[in-house]
Amino acid sequence: VSADDPDIYKIAEKIGYPVIIKATAGGGGKGMRVVVSQEALKNSIIMAQTEAKANFGNPDVYMEKYIEEPHHIEFQILGDAKGKVVYHPERDCSIQRRHQKLVEESPSPFISESLRKKMGKAAQSAAEAVGYITVGTVEFLVDKNSKKKDESNHYYKFVDYIVLYNK
């Protein structure tokens, strides 16, 4: 996104506040700004772009839904050349400092057994859909209300892969 784009307000409204602006080349919590209102949007984009350029040499940023009090849940996956994908028990990586994991706990004390199965199947299905052939991690953010209603607003975050070489 760009602070000069007149559509940023429409995009943020469609996503729903709060939103978060993140550096495309970022990591470690740098180049990130949480935006709770339309009035703060343009300035937050400019600040995130400035920080991203200073830290990563790239000012590009994107906008996504900000998940308040998120739980960071990861599923390890393994895919083979025959199209078979399996997932392993999740890890809860929610204990963080400055958006960096400090502790991984398994199984997650936060999610229910039914949500655990639902998310594991979602990780497996995502890998199967792209013919995933390696070991990796599918990461999700789960909202703070999931434990209360035994369901969730869980959001796919990304797949982190490990490259294996056969000789």
mmCIF file of C-alpha atoms in Angstrom:
data_model
loop_
_atom_site.group_PDB
_atom_site.id
_atom_site.type_symbol
_atom_site.label_atom_id
_atom_site.label_comp_id
_atom_site.label_asym_id
_atom_site.label_seq_id
_atom_site.Cartn_x
_atom_site.Cartn_y
_atom_site.Cartn_z
ATOM 1 C CA VAL A 1 0.000 0.000 0.000
ATOM 2 C CA SER A 2 1.002 3.603 -0.417
ATOM 3 C CA ALA A 3 0.073 6.636 1.649
ATOM 4 C CA ASP A 4 -0.673 8.420 -1.644
ATOM 5 C CA ASP A 5 -3.230 5.841 -2.791
ATOM 6 C CA PRO A 6 -6.717 7.334 -2.402
ATOM 7 C CA ASP A 7 -8.161 3.811 -2.023
ATOM 8 C CA ILE A 8 -6.297 3.041 1.227
ATOM 9 C CA TYR A 9 -9.256 4.218 3.301
ATOM 10 C CA LYS A 10 -11.689 1.984 1.402
ATOM 11 C CA ILE A 11 -9.325 -0.974 1.717
ATOM 12 C CA ALA A 12 -8.900 -0.465 5.462
ATOM 13 C CA GLU A 13 -12.659 -0.089 5.912
ATOM 14 C CA LYS A 14 -13.263 -3.322 3.982
ATOM 15 C CA ILE A 15 -10.697 -5.191 6.105
ATOM 16 C CA GLY A 16 -12.104 -3.639 9.276
ATOM 17 C CA TYR A 17 -10.238 -1.708 11.943
ATOM 18 C CA PRO A 18 -7.900 -2.290 13.603
ATOM 19 C CA VAL A 19 -5.488 -2.987 10.742
ATOM 20 C CA ILE A 20 -1.738 -3.406 10.810
ATOM 21 C CA ILE A 21 0.761 -1.990 8.351
ATOM 22 C CA LYS A 22 3.768 -4.284 7.842
ATOM 23 C CA ALA A 23 7.055 -4.040 5.964
ATOM 24 C CA THR A 24 7.227 -6.515 3.061
ATOM 25 C CA ALA A 25 10.915 -7.122 3.729
ATOM 26 C CA GLY A 26 10.494 -6.962 7.486
ATOM 27 C CA GLY A 27 10.924 -9.032 10.535
ATOM 28 C CA GLY A 28 11.405 -8.687 14.250
ATOM 29 C CA GLY A 29 8.538 -6.244 14.656
ATOM 30 C CA LYS A 30 10.253 -3.491 12.667
ATOM 31 C CA GLY A 31 8.249 -1.535 10.093
ATOM 32 C CA MET A 32 4.935 -2.368 11.764
ATOM 33 C CA ARG A 33 2.163 -0.025 12.862
ATOM 34 C CA VAL A 34 -1.259 -0.856 14.329
ATOM 35 C CA VAL A 35 -3.961 1.500 13.073
ATOM 36 C CA VAL A 36 -7.262 1.809 14.941
ATOM 37 C CA SER A 37 -8.868 4.650 12.984
ATOM 38 C CA GLN A 38 -9.049 6.228 9.559
ATOM 39 C CA GLU A 39 -7.488 9.416 10.932
ATOM 40 C CA ALA A 40 -4.253 7.599 11.823
ATOM 41 C CA LEU A 41 -3.958 5.526 8.630
ATOM 42 C CA LYS A 42 -1.941 7.774 6.307
ATOM 43 C CA ASN A 43 0.598 8.818 8.957
ATOM 44 C CA SER A 44 1.032 5.192 10.101
ATOM 45 C CA ILE A 45 1.790 4.084 6.546
ATOM 46 C CA ILE A 46 4.395 6.839 6.179
ATOM 47 C CA MET A 47 6.008 5.911 9.509
ATOM 48 C CA ALA A 48 6.091 2.187 8.636
ATOM 49 C CA GLN A 49 7.589 2.955 5.212
ATOM 50 C CA THR A 50 10.279 5.146 6.764
ATOM 51 C CA GLU A 51 11.191 2.493 9.320
ATOM 52 C CA ALA A 52 11.149 -0.269 6.682
ATOM 53 C CA LYS A 53 13.469 1.715 4.392
ATOM 54 C CA ALA A 54 15.881 2.441 7.262
ATOM 55 C CA ASN A 55 15.993 -1.170 8.507
ATOM 56 C CA PHE A 56 15.608 -3.245 5.350
ATOM 57 C CA GLY A 57 16.451 -0.916 2.451
ATOM 58 C CA ASN A 58 12.928 -1.413 1.108
ATOM 59 C CA PRO A 59 10.034 0.939 1.926
ATOM 60 C CA ASP A 60 7.248 -1.347 0.655
ATOM 61 C CA VAL A 61 4.467 -2.132 3.131
ATOM 62 C CA TYR A 62 1.181 -4.020 3.102
ATOM 63 C CA MET A 63 -1.990 -3.844 5.173
ATOM 64 C CA GLU A 64 -3.851 -6.686 6.877
ATOM 65 C CA LYS A 65 -6.337 -7.275 9.667
ATOM 66 C CA TYR A 66 -4.794 -6.785 13.113
ATOM 67 C CA ILE A 67 -5.656 -9.692 15.378
ATOM 68 C CA GLU A 68 -5.908 -8.454 18.953
ATOM 69 C CA GLU A 69 -4.292 -10.668 21.578
ATOM 70 C CA PRO A 70 -3.476 -13.342 19.002
ATOM 71 C CA HIS A 71 -2.381 -16.874 19.635
ATOM 72 C CA HIS A 72 0.328 -17.986 17.222
ATOM 73 C CA ILE A 73 -0.308 -21.652 16.390
ATOM 74 C CA GLU A 74 1.935 -23.680 14.057
ATOM 75 C CA PHE A 75 1.491 -27.100 12.484
ATOM 76 C CA GLN A 76 4.459 -29.044 11.119
ATOM 77 C CA ILE A 77 3.644 -30.686 7.774
ATOM 78 C CA LEU A 78 5.375 -33.282 5.619
ATOM 79 C CA GLY A 79 4.551 -33.840 1.954
ATOM 80 C CA ASP A 80 5.872 -36.576 -0.318
ATOM 81 C CA ALA A 81 6.212 -36.946 -4.094
ATOM 82 C CA LYS A 82 3.081 -39.117 -4.234
ATOM 83 C CA GLY A 83 0.820 -36.307 -3.014
ATOM 84 C CA LYS A 84 0.477 -37.549 0.560
ATOM 85 C CA VAL A 85 0.637 -34.850 3.245
ATOM 86 C CA VAL A 86 0.497 -35.380 7.000
ATOM 87 C CA TYR A 87 0.494 -32.901 9.841
ATOM 88 C CA HIS A 88 1.953 -33.217 13.314
ATOM 89 C CA PRO A 89 0.622 -31.814 16.594
ATOM 90 C CA GLU A 90 0.582 -28.056 16.855
ATOM 91 C CA ARG A 91 2.911 -25.762 18.713
ATOM 92 C CA ASP A 92 1.655 -22.668 20.497
ATOM 93 C CA CYS A 93 4.235 -19.940 19.943
ATOM 94 C CA SER A 94 2.279 -17.147 21.617
ATOM 95 C CA ILE A 95 4.845 -16.228 24.265
ATOM 96 C CA GLN A 96 6.764 -13.584 22.379
ATOM 97 C CA ARG A 97 8.783 -10.446 22.882
ATOM 98 C CA ARG A 98 8.778 -7.864 20.095
ATOM 99 C CA HIS A 99 7.081 -10.361 17.761
ATOM 100 C CA GLN A 100 9.840 -12.940 18.261
ATOM 101 C CA LYS A 101 9.015 -16.365 19.726
ATOM 102 C CA LEU A 102 10.453 -17.066 23.159
ATOM 103 C CA VAL A 103 8.702 -20.344 24.034
ATOM 104 C CA GLU A 104 6.966 -23.064 22.012
ATOM 105 C CA GLU A 105 4.422 -25.226 23.844
ATOM 106 C CA SER A 106 2.786 -28.411 22.600
ATOM 107 C CA PRO A 107 -0.019 -29.152 22.723
ATOM 108 C CA SER A 108 -1.473 -25.668 22.853
ATOM 109 C CA PRO A 109 -3.396 -25.076 26.086
ATOM 110 C CA PHE A 110 -5.496 -22.476 24.265
ATOM 111 C CA ILE A 111 -7.267 -24.448 21.548
ATOM 112 C CA SER A 112 -9.867 -27.185 21.918
ATOM 113 C CA GLU A 113 -9.550 -30.673 20.454
ATOM 114 C CA SER A 114 -12.116 -29.860 17.756
ATOM 115 C CA LEU A 115 -10.300 -26.671 16.764
ATOM 116 C CA ARG A 116 -6.975 -28.545 16.796
ATOM 117 C CA LYS A 117 -8.356 -31.051 14.257
ATOM 118 C CA LYS A 118 -9.941 -28.328 12.137
ATOM 119 C CA MET A 119 -6.715 -26.336 11.931
ATOM 120 C CA GLY A 120 -4.571 -29.427 11.314
ATOM 121 C CA LYS A 121 -6.844 -30.425 8.433
ATOM 122 C CA ALA A 122 -6.660 -26.859 7.060
ATOM 123 C CA ALA A 123 -2.842 -27.033 7.127
ATOM 124 C CA GLN A 124 -2.919 -30.426 5.431
ATOM 125 C CA SER A 125 -5.409 -29.272 2.777
ATOM 126 C CA ALA A 126 -3.368 -26.162 1.977
ATOM 127 C CA ALA A 127 -0.254 -28.275 1.418
ATOM 128 C CA GLU A 128 -2.135 -30.843 -0.678
ATOM 129 C CA ALA A 129 -3.670 -28.113 -2.841
ATOM 130 C CA VAL A 130 -0.239 -26.965 -4.003
ATOM 131 C CA GLY A 131 1.413 -30.389 -4.233
ATOM 132 C CA TYR A 132 3.737 -29.616 -1.333
ATOM 133 C CA ILE A 133 6.827 -31.880 -1.328
ATOM 134 C CA THR A 134 9.019 -31.218 1.707
ATOM 135 C CA VAL A 135 8.894 -30.512 5.424
ATOM 136 C CA GLY A 136 7.477 -27.205 6.599
ATOM 137 C CA THR A 137 5.312 -25.264 8.966
ATOM 138 C CA VAL A 138 1.877 -23.781 8.394
ATOM 139 C CA GLU A 139 1.308 -20.885 10.747
ATOM 140 C CA PHE A 140 -2.001 -19.464 11.955
ATOM 141 C CA LEU A 141 -3.117 -16.599 14.125
ATOM 142 C CA VAL A 142 -6.121 -17.380 16.318
ATOM 143 C CA ASP A 143 -8.214 -14.603 17.823
ATOM 144 C CA LYS A 144 -8.670 -14.069 21.558
ATOM 145 C CA ASN A 145 -12.303 -15.222 21.565
ATOM 146 C CA SER A 146 -11.711 -18.740 20.250
ATOM 147 C CA LYS A 147 -11.474 -20.460 23.616
ATOM 148 C CA LYS A 148 -14.849 -19.097 24.733
ATOM 149 C CA LYS A 149 -16.842 -20.330 21.749
ATOM 150 C CA ASP A 150 -14.868 -23.497 20.862
ATOM 151 C CA GLU A 151 -14.632 -22.143 17.355
ATOM 152 C CA SER A 152 -12.361 -19.533 15.992
ATOM 153 C CA ASN A 153 -11.584 -16.801 13.711
ATOM 154 C CA HIS A 154 -8.305 -18.370 12.709
ATOM 155 C CA TYR A 155 -6.262 -16.790 10.001
ATOM 156 C CA TYR A 156 -3.705 -18.470 7.792
ATOM 157 C CA LYS A 157 -0.399 -16.707 8.201
ATOM 158 C CA PHE A 158 2.111 -18.446 5.917
ATOM 159 C CA VAL A 159 4.006 -21.623 5.121
ATOM 160 C CA ASP A 160 7.634 -21.736 6.141
ATOM 161 C CA TYR A 161 9.468 -24.521 4.369
ATOM 162 C CA ILE A 162 12.594 -26.523 4.871
ATOM 163 C CA VAL A 163 14.445 -27.528 1.728
ATOM 164 C CA LEU A 164 15.658 -31.120 1.711
ATOM 165 C CA TYR A 165 18.207 -32.270 -0.811
ATOM 166 C CA ASN A 166 18.426 -35.840 -2.035
ATOM 167 C CA LYS A 167 21.807 -36.956 -3.356
#
